[in-house]
Coordinates of C-alpha atoms in Angstrom, one line a residue:
M207 CA -5.5 17.9 -41.9
R208 CA -2.0 16.5 -41.6
R209 CA -1.6 13.9 -38.9
D210 CA 0.9 15.9 -36.8
M211 CA -1.4 19.0 -36.9
F212 CA -4.3 16.9 -35.9
L213 CA -2.5 15.4 -32.9
K214 CA -1.4 18.8 -31.8
S215 CA -4.9 20.1 -32.0
L216 CA -6.2 17.1 -30.0
A217 CA -3.6 17.7 -27.3
A218 CA -4.6 21.4 -27.1
L219 CA -8.3 20.6 -26.8
A220 CA -7.6 18.0 -24.1
A221 CA -5.5 20.6 -22.2
A222 CA -8.3 23.1 -22.4
G223 CA -10.9 20.5 -21.2
A224 CA -12.8 20.8 -24.5
L225 CA -12.9 17.1 -25.4
P226 CA -15.8 14.9 -24.5
V227 CA -15.4 13.0 -21.2
S228 CA -14.7 9.7 -23.0
A229 CA -11.7 11.3 -24.8
Q230 CA -10.3 12.9 -21.6
T231 CA -10.2 9.7 -19.5
A232 CA -6.8 9.6 -17.9
S233 CA -4.5 7.0 -19.5
A234 CA -1.4 7.4 -17.3
I235 CA -2.4 7.8 -13.7
K236 CA 0.1 9.0 -11.1
M237 CA -1.0 7.7 -7.7
M238 CA 0.2 9.5 -4.5
I239 CA 0.1 7.2 -1.5
P240 CA 0.8 9.4 1.5
A241 CA 2.0 6.5 3.7
N242 CA 4.7 4.0 3.8
P243 CA 4.2 0.6 2.2
G244 CA 2.2 -2.1 4.0
G245 CA -0.7 -0.1 5.4
G246 CA -4.3 0.6 4.6
W247 CA -3.7 3.5 2.2
D248 CA -1.0 1.5 0.4
S249 CA -3.2 -1.5 -0.1
T250 CA -6.1 0.8 -1.2
G251 CA -4.0 2.8 -3.6
R252 CA -2.5 -0.3 -5.3
A253 CA -5.7 -2.2 -5.4
L254 CA -7.4 0.9 -7.0
G255 CA -4.6 1.3 -9.5
K256 CA -4.8 -2.4 -10.6
A257 CA -8.5 -2.2 -10.9
M258 CA -8.3 1.0 -13.0
Q259 CA -6.0 -0.8 -15.4
D260 CA -8.1 -4.0 -15.4
S261 CA -11.3 -2.0 -16.1
G262 CA -9.7 0.1 -18.8
A263 CA -10.1 3.3 -16.9
A264 CA -6.3 3.8 -17.1
A265 CA -3.6 2.4 -19.3
T266 CA -0.8 2.7 -16.7
V267 CA -0.5 3.6 -13.1
T268 CA 2.6 4.6 -11.2
Y269 CA 2.8 4.9 -7.4
D270 CA 4.7 7.2 -5.1
N271 CA 4.8 6.4 -1.4
K272 CA 5.5 9.3 0.9
G273 CA 4.7 8.6 4.5
G274 CA 4.6 10.6 7.7
A275 CA 2.5 13.0 9.7
A276 CA -0.8 11.1 9.0
G277 CA -0.4 11.8 5.3
A278 CA 0.5 15.5 5.6
I279 CA 3.9 15.1 4.1
G280 CA 2.5 13.3 1.0
L281 CA -0.3 15.8 0.8
A282 CA 2.1 18.7 0.7
Q283 CA 4.2 17.0 -2.0
F284 CA 1.0 16.2 -4.0
V285 CA -0.1 19.9 -3.8
N286 CA 3.3 21.2 -4.8
A287 CA 4.1 18.8 -7.6
S288 CA 0.7 18.1 -9.2
K289 CA -1.0 21.5 -9.7
G290 CA -3.3 21.3 -12.7
D291 CA -2.4 17.7 -13.5
P292 CA -5.6 15.9 -14.6
N293 CA -3.9 12.5 -14.3
A294 CA -2.8 12.8 -10.6
L295 CA -4.7 11.0 -7.8
M296 CA -4.1 10.8 -4.0
V297 CA -5.6 8.3 -1.7
M298 CA -6.7 9.6 1.7
G299 CA -9.2 9.0 4.5
A300 CA -10.3 9.7 8.0
V301 CA -6.8 9.3 9.3
M302 CA -5.7 12.3 7.3
L303 CA -8.4 14.4 8.9
G304 CA -7.3 13.4 12.4
G305 CA -3.7 14.2 11.5
I306 CA -4.6 17.7 10.2
I307 CA -6.6 18.4 13.4
T308 CA -3.8 17.4 15.7
G309 CA -0.8 18.4 13.6
K310 CA -2.1 21.6 12.0
P311 CA 0.1 21.3 8.9
P312 CA 0.5 24.3 6.6
V313 CA -1.2 22.5 3.7
G314 CA -4.7 21.2 4.2
L315 CA -7.3 19.5 2.1
D316 CA -8.7 22.8 0.9
K317 CA -5.8 22.9 -1.5
V318 CA -6.8 19.7 -3.4
T319 CA -9.9 18.5 -5.3
P320 CA -12.3 16.0 -3.7
L321 CA -13.3 13.2 -6.0
A322 CA -14.9 10.1 -4.3
R323 CA -15.2 8.0 -1.2
L324 CA -14.5 4.4 -1.9
T325 CA -14.7 2.2 1.2
S326 CA -15.4 2.1 4.9
E327 CA -13.7 -0.2 7.5
Y328 CA -13.8 -0.7 11.2
N329 CA -10.8 -1.1 13.4
V330 CA -9.8 -4.2 15.4
F331 CA -7.6 -4.2 18.5
V332 CA -5.2 -7.1 18.8
L333 CA -2.7 -8.5 21.3
P334 CA 0.6 -10.2 20.4
A335 CA 0.3 -14.0 20.6
N336 CA 2.5 -14.2 23.6
S337 CA 0.9 -11.4 25.6
P338 CA 0.1 -12.1 29.2
F339 CA -3.3 -10.4 28.5
K340 CA -6.1 -12.4 26.9
T341 CA -9.0 -10.1 26.6
M342 CA -10.0 -6.4 26.3
K343 CA -11.0 -6.6 30.0
D344 CA -7.5 -7.5 30.9
V345 CA -6.2 -4.5 29.0
V346 CA -8.8 -2.2 30.6
D347 CA -8.0 -3.5 34.1
Q348 CA -4.3 -2.7 33.6
L349 CA -5.2 0.7 32.0
R350 CA -7.1 1.6 35.2
K351 CA -4.2 0.6 37.4
D352 CA -1.4 2.3 35.4
P353 CA -2.4 4.1 32.2
G354 CA 1.2 4.6 31.1
S355 CA 2.0 0.9 31.3
V356 CA -0.4 0.0 28.4
K357 CA 1.3 0.9 25.1
W358 CA -1.2 1.3 22.3
G359 CA 0.4 0.9 18.9
G360 CA -1.1 2.1 15.6
G361 CA -1.0 4.7 12.8
S362 CA -0.1 8.4 13.1
R363 CA -1.4 10.7 15.8
G364 CA -5.1 11.4 15.0
S365 CA -5.7 8.0 13.3
T366 CA -9.0 6.3 14.0
E367 CA -7.2 3.7 16.3
H368 CA -5.6 6.6 18.2
I369 CA -9.0 8.3 18.7
A370 CA -10.6 4.9 19.6
A371 CA -7.9 4.3 22.3
A372 CA -8.6 7.7 23.8
M373 CA -12.4 7.1 23.6
I374 CA -11.9 3.7 25.4
A375 CA -9.9 5.4 28.2
R376 CA -12.5 8.0 28.6
D377 CA -15.4 5.5 28.7
V378 CA -13.7 3.4 31.4
G379 CA -12.9 6.3 33.6
V380 CA -9.2 7.0 32.7
D381 CA -7.9 10.4 31.7
P382 CA -7.4 10.1 27.9
A383 CA -4.4 12.5 28.1
K384 CA -2.6 9.8 30.1
I385 CA -2.8 7.0 27.5
N386 CA 0.6 5.9 26.1
Y387 CA 0.0 5.9 22.3
V388 CA 2.9 4.9 20.0
A389 CA 2.4 6.2 16.5
F390 CA 4.0 4.5 13.5
R391 CA 4.6 6.0 10.0
G392 CA 3.0 3.0 8.3
G393 CA 1.1 -0.2 8.7
G394 CA 4.2 -2.3 8.2
E395 CA 6.0 -0.7 11.1
A396 CA 3.0 -1.1 13.4
T397 CA 2.5 -4.7 12.4
A398 CA 6.2 -5.5 13.1
A399 CA 5.9 -3.8 16.6
I400 CA 2.9 -5.8 17.5
L401 CA 4.3 -9.1 16.3
G402 CA 7.5 -8.3 18.2
G403 CA 5.7 -7.6 21.4
N404 CA 7.0 -4.0 21.4
V405 CA 3.5 -2.6 22.2
T406 CA 0.8 -3.9 24.5
V407 CA -2.1 -3.7 22.1
G408 CA -2.3 -2.7 18.5
G409 CA -5.1 -1.3 16.4
S410 CA -5.8 -1.0 12.7
G411 CA -8.3 -1.9 10.0
Y412 CA -9.3 -5.5 10.2
S413 CA -8.0 -6.3 6.7
E414 CA -4.5 -5.3 7.7
F415 CA -4.3 -7.8 10.5
A416 CA -6.5 -10.6 9.1
E417 CA -3.7 -12.9 8.0
Y418 CA -1.9 -12.6 11.4
I419 CA -5.2 -13.3 13.2
S420 CA -6.0 -16.3 11.1
T421 CA -2.5 -17.8 11.7
G422 CA -2.6 -17.2 15.5
K423 CA 0.1 -14.6 15.5
M424 CA -2.3 -11.9 16.8
R425 CA -5.2 -12.3 19.2
P426 CA -8.2 -10.1 18.4
I427 CA -10.0 -8.6 21.4
G428 CA -12.5 -6.1 20.0
V429 CA -13.8 -4.3 17.0
T430 CA -15.0 -0.7 16.8
S431 CA -18.2 -1.5 14.9
A432 CA -21.8 -1.3 16.2
T433 CA -22.4 -5.0 15.5
R434 CA -20.0 -7.9 14.8
L435 CA -18.3 -7.8 11.4
K436 CA -19.7 -10.3 8.8
G437 CA -17.7 -13.5 9.0
V438 CA -15.5 -12.3 11.8
N439 CA -16.0 -13.9 15.3
V440 CA -14.6 -11.0 17.3
P441 CA -16.8 -9.2 19.9
T442 CA -17.5 -5.5 19.5
L443 CA -16.3 -3.0 22.2
K444 CA -20.0 -2.3 22.9
E445 CA -20.6 -6.0 23.6
Q446 CA -17.9 -5.8 26.3
G447 CA -19.5 -2.8 28.0
I448 CA -17.3 -0.1 26.4
N449 CA -19.5 2.4 24.6
V450 CA -17.2 3.2 21.7
E451 CA -18.0 3.0 18.0
I452 CA -15.8 4.5 15.3
G453 CA -15.3 3.8 11.6
N454 CA -12.6 4.4 9.1
W455 CA -13.2 5.4 5.5
R456 CA -10.9 5.9 2.5
G457 CA -11.3 8.1 -0.6
V458 CA -9.5 9.8 -3.5
Y459 CA -8.6 13.4 -4.2
G460 CA -7.4 15.0 -7.4
A461 CA -4.8 17.7 -7.9
P462 CA -5.3 21.4 -7.2
G463 CA -6.4 23.6 -10.1
I464 CA -8.0 21.0 -12.4
T465 CA -11.0 22.1 -14.4
A466 CA -14.6 21.0 -13.7
E467 CA -14.5 18.9 -16.9
Q468 CA -11.2 17.2 -15.8
R469 CA -12.7 16.6 -12.3
K470 CA -15.8 14.9 -13.9
A471 CA -13.6 12.8 -16.2
L472 CA -11.7 11.5 -13.1
I473 CA -14.9 10.8 -11.2
D474 CA -16.3 8.9 -14.2
A475 CA -13.1 6.9 -14.4
L476 CA -13.3 6.1 -10.7
A477 CA -17.0 5.2 -11.0
K478 CA -16.2 2.8 -13.9
T479 CA -13.4 1.3 -11.8
Y480 CA -15.7 1.0 -8.7
K481 CA -18.2 -1.1 -10.7
S482 CA -15.5 -3.4 -12.1
K483 CA -15.0 -7.0 -11.1
A484 CA -11.4 -6.3 -10.2
W485 CA -12.4 -3.7 -7.6
Q486 CA -15.3 -5.7 -6.3
D487 CA -13.0 -8.6 -5.8
A488 CA -10.5 -6.4 -4.0
M489 CA -13.2 -5.1 -1.6
E490 CA -14.3 -8.7 -0.8
K491 CA -10.7 -9.9 -0.3
N492 CA -9.9 -7.1 2.1
G493 CA -13.2 -7.0 3.9
W494 CA -13.8 -3.4 2.9
T495 CA -17.4 -2.1 3.1
P496 CA -18.6 -0.4 -0.2
A497 CA -19.1 3.3 0.5
W498 CA -19.3 5.1 -2.9
M499 CA -19.9 8.8 -2.7
A500 CA -18.6 11.3 -5.3
G501 CA -18.2 15.0 -6.2
D502 CA -19.8 17.7 -4.1
E503 CA -21.6 15.2 -1.9
F504 CA -18.2 13.7 -1.0
A505 CA -16.8 17.2 -0.4
N506 CA -19.6 18.0 2.0
F507 CA -19.2 14.7 3.8
V508 CA -15.5 15.5 4.4
D509 CA -16.4 18.9 5.9
S510 CA -19.0 17.2 8.2
E511 CA -16.5 14.5 9.2
F512 CA -13.8 17.0 10.0
A513 CA -16.2 18.9 12.4
S514 CA -17.4 15.7 14.0
M515 CA -14.0 14.3 14.4
R516 CA -12.7 17.5 15.9
A517 CA -15.5 17.5 18.5
T518 CA -14.8 13.8 19.4
M519 CA -11.1 14.4 19.8
A520 CA -11.7 17.5 22.0
K521 CA -14.1 15.5 24.2
S522 CA -11.5 12.7 24.5
G523 CA -8.8 15.1 25.5
M524 CA -6.7 14.7 22.4
I525 CA -6.7 18.4 21.4

């Protein structure tokens, strides 16, 4: 067979999903990051892309940041531009579920293909270094006096830090509907607002604030985990008498309309990446908890999380 005919036949087989998984492994990944640079999804997407290349799961990775509406804007673009594309990935997580619940966008996760959950992470609440408050008790005391005077800064409406703020208010006897939550389009904007003292208290995944905490530019006052985070000397909310525990997780979806074989090839590529030294190093560096879950198990998990989060948000007066 002539070389050009062979290559055409190979391309046709790949398009039809008829090649073995090893031959279908995506070589030119297009990574949708539905957030602005500087936040958790951005760091996750770029760390994943680098690890895919380092592990040989992908030859190249390009990135497209499209922030806003808790990821709904990026999700809509991903759905519209990537239909049937076996090389397209989108990072997402619990924040997107919260945004869909509160924002009710026209495009939901039912339009895309669940692949795998990668990590879990808990939130930390911090104060600007020059804040007159020193502890979570100081914040709560002020919250009880005048809920609107405490400006909570974090990710989009429906983010885990937003839900946690509402849960804190409810637990300490304050109407969650009265909290003054300032939503930012990306982690970089939220960080700048906290460092500049433009919000009273900020919340995000610990890894996003770690360098500012270590240099004394932010003062951590509580984490949302059940027990203290490994290697992190910050009290939990529960230790401080606030019965709030909530985690964040991040995962990956594929494009709408891909075949079962193409989905399996992407999951296999992600599994290979997940086991690689590059990804393990990224998780350790960022303090991410390993949380691998793939395929239909992950899809069922997302459905369960959506229902649970909706119930929590309703109880906290957010919807």
